[in-house]
PDB file of C-alpha atoms in Angstrom:
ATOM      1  CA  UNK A   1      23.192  11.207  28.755  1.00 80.00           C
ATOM      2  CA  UNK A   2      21.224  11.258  25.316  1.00 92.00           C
ATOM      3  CA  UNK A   3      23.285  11.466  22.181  1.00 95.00           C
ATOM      4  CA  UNK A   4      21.445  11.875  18.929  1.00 96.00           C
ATOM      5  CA  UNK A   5      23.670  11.796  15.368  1.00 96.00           C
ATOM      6  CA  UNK A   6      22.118  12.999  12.444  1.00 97.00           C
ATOM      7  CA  UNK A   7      22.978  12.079   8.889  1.00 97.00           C
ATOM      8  CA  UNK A   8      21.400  11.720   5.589  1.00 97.00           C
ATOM      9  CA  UNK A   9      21.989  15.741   4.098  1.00 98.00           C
ATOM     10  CA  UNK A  10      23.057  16.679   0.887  1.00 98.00           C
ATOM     11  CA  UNK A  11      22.614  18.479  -2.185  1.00 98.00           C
ATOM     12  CA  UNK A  12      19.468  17.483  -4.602  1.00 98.00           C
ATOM     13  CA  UNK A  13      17.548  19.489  -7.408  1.00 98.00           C
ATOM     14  CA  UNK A  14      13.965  21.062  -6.596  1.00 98.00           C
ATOM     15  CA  UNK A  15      11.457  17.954  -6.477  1.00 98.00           C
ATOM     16  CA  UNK A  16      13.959  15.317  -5.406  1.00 98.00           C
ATOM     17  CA  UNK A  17      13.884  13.480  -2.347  1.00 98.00           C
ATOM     18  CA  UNK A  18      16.078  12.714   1.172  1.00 98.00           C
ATOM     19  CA  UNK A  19      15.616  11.051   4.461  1.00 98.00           C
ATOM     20  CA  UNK A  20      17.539  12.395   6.906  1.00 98.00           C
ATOM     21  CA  UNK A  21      18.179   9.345  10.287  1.00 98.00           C
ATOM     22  CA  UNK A  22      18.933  10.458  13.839  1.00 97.00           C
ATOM     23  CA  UNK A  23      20.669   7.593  15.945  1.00 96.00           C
ATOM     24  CA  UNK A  24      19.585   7.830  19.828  1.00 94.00           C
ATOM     25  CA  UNK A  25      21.916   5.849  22.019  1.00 92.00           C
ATOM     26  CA  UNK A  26      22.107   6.631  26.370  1.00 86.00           C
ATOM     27  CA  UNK A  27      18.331   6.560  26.555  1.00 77.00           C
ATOM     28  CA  UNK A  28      15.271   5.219  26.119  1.00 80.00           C
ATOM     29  CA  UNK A  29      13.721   6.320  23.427  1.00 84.00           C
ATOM     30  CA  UNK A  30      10.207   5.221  23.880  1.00 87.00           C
ATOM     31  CA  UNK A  31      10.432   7.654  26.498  1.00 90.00           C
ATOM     32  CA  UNK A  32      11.786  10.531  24.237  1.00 92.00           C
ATOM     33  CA  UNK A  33       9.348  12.765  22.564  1.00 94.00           C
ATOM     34  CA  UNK A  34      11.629  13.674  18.843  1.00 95.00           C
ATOM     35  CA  UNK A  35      11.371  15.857  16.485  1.00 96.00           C
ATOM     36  CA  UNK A  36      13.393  17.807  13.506  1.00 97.00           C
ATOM     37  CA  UNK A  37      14.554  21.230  13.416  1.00 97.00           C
ATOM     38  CA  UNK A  38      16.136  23.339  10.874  1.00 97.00           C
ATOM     39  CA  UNK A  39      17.761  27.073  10.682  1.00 97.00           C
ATOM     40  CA  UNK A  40      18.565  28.664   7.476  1.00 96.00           C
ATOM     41  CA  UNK A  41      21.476  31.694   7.455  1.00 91.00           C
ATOM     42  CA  UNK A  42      19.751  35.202   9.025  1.00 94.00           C
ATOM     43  CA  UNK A  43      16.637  33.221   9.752  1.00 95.00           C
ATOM     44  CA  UNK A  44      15.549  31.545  13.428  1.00 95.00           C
ATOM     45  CA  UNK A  45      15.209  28.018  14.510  1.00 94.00           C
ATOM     46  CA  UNK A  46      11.973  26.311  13.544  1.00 95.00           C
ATOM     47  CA  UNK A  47      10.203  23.014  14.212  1.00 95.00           C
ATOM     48  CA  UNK A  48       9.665  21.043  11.188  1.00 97.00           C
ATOM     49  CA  UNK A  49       8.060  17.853  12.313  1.00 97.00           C
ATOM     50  CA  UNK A  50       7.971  16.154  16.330  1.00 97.00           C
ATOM     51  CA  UNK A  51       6.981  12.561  17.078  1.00 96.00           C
ATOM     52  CA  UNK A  52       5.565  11.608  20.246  1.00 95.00           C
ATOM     53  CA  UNK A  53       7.435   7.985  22.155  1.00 93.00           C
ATOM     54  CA  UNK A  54       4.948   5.637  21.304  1.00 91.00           C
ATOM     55  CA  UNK A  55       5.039   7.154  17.393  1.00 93.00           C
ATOM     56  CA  UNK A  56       1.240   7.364  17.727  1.00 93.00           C
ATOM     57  CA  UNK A  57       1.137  11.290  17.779  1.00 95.00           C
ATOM     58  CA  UNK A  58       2.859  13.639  15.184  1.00 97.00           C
ATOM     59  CA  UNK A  59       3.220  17.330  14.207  1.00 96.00           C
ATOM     60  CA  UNK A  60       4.117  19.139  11.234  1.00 97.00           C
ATOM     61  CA  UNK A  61       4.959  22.229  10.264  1.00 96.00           C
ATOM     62  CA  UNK A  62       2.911  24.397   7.643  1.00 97.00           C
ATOM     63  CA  UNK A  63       5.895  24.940   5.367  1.00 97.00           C
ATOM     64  CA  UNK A  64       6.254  20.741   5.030  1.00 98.00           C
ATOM     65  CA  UNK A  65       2.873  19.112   5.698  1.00 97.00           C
ATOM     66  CA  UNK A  66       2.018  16.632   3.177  1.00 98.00           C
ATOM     67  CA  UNK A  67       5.869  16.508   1.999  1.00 98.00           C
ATOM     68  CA  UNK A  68       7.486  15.444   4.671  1.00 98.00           C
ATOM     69  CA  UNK A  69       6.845  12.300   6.730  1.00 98.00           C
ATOM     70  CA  UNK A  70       8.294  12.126  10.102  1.00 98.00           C
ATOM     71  CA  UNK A  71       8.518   8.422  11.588  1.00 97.00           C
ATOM     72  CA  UNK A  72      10.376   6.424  14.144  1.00 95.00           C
ATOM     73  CA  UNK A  73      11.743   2.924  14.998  1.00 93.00           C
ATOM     74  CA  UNK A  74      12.308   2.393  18.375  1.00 88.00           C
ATOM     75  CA  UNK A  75      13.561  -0.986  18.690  1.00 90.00           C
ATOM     76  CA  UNK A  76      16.219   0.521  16.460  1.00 90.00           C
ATOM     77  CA  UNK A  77      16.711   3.335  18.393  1.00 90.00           C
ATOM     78  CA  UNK A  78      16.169   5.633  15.343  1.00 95.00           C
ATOM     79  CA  UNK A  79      13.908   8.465  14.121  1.00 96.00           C
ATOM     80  CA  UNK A  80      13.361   9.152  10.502  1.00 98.00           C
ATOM     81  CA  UNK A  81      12.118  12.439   8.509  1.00 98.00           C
ATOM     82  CA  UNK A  82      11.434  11.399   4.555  1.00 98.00           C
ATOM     83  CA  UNK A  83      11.407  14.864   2.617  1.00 98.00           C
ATOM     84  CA  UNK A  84       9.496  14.626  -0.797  1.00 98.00           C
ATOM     85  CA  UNK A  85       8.999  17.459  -3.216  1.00 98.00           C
ATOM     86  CA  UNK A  86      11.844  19.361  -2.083  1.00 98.00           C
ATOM     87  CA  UNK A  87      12.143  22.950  -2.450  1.00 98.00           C
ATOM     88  CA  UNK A  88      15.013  25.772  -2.093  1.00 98.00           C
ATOM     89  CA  UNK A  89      13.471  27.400   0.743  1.00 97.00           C
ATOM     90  CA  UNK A  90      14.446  23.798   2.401  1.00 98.00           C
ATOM     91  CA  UNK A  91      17.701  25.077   2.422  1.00 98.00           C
ATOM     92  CA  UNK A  92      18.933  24.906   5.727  1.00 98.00           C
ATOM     93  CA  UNK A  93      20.964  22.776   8.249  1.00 98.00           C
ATOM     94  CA  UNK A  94      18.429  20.114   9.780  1.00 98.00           C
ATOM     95  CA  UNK A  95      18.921  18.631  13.645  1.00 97.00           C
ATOM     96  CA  UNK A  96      17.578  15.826  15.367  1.00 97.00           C
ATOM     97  CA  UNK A  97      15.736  17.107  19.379  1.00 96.00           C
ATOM     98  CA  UNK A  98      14.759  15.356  22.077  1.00 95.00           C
ATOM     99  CA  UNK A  99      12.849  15.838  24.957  1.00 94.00           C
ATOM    100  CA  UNK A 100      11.822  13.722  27.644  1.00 92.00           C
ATOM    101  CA  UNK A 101       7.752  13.082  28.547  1.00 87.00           C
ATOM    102  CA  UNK A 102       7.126  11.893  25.194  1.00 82.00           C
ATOM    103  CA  UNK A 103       4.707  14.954  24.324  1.00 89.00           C
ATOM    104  CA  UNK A 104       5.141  16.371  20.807  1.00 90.00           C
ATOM    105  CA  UNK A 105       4.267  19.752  22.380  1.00 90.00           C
ATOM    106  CA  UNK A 106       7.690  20.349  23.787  1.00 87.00           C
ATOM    107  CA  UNK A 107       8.776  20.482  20.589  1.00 88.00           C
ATOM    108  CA  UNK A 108       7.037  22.494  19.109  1.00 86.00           C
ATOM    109  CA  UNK A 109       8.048  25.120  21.622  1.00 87.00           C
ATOM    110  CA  UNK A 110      11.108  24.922  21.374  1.00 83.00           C
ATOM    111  CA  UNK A 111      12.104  22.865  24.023  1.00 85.00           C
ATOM    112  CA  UNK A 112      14.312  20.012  23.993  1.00 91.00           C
ATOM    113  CA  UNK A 113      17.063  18.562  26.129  1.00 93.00           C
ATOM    114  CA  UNK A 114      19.412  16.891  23.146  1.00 95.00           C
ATOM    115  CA  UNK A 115      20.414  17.745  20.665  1.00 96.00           C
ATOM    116  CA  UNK A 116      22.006  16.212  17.311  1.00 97.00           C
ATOM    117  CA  UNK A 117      24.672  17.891  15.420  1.00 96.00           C
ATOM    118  CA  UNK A 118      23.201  19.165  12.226  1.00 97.00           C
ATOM    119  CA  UNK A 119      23.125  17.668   8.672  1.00 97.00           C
ATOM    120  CA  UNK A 120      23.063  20.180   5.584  1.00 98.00           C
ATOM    121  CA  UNK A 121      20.272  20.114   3.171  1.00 98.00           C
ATOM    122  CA  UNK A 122      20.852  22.142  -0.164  1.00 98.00           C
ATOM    123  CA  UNK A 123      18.170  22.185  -2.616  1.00 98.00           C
ATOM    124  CA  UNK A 124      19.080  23.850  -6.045  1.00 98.00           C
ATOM    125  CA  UNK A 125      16.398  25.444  -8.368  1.00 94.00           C
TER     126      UNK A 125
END
C-alpha cells in the first residue's frame, strides 16, 4: 500500500548541485528501509545510496561517495538524496525504493517492494 513520489530532477551544469525528495504516504516509514536508484539509456539499474528506518545506517555507492548525501525525515514521511559535484555520467533517471525490515542490504541487492516514479537528472559538460 506504499506510494513513494519522487521530485526534485532537472538539468544543471557539471559541479552544480540537486536534492532530489521522495514522499512516502500508506506506510510507516520508520519501518521502511529506502534508498535511490538510477538507470541511464543501454545501461542497468544501480543502487546509488539506501538508508536504513531508524536513519542510523547508510550505504553508498562507489560512483557517489563523498558527493552525495542520502538522509531521511521520518516524522515527515520523506527521504532526501543531496547530489554535490555533479557529473555527466549522473545522467540518468533517479527513483525512490522501499523495502520493508529496515535493512539497507535489501537495497543494495536489488530488492525493494515500492517503487517511486522516476525524476530525470541531466548534467551538461
Amino acid at each position: 500500500q506504499v506510494q513513494l513520489v519522487e521530485s526534485g530532477g532537472g538539468l544543471v551544469k557539471a559541479g552544480e548541485s540537486l536534492r532530489l525528495s521522495c514522499i512516502a504516504s500508506g506506510g510507516s516509514v520508520s519501518m521502511l528501509a529506502m534508498g535511490w536508484f538510477r538507470q541511464a539509456p543501454g545501461k542497468e539499474r544501480e543502487i546509488v545510496a539506501a538508508i536504513s528506518g531508524s536513519g542510523g545506517s547508510t550505504s553508498y555507492a562507489d560512483s557517489v561517495k563523498g558527493r552525495f548525501t542520502i538522509s531521511r525525515d521520518n516524522a515527515e514521511n520523506t527521504v532526501y538524496l543531496q547530489m554535490n559535484s555533479l557529473k555527466p555520467e549522473d545522467t540518468a533517471v533517479y527513483y525512490c525504493a522501499a523495502e520493508w525490515g529496515g535493512n539497507v542490504q535489501d537495497l543494495t541487492k536489488l530488492r525493494a517492494s515500492y517503487w517511486g516514479q522516476g525524476t530525470q537528472v541531466t548534467v551538461s559538460s
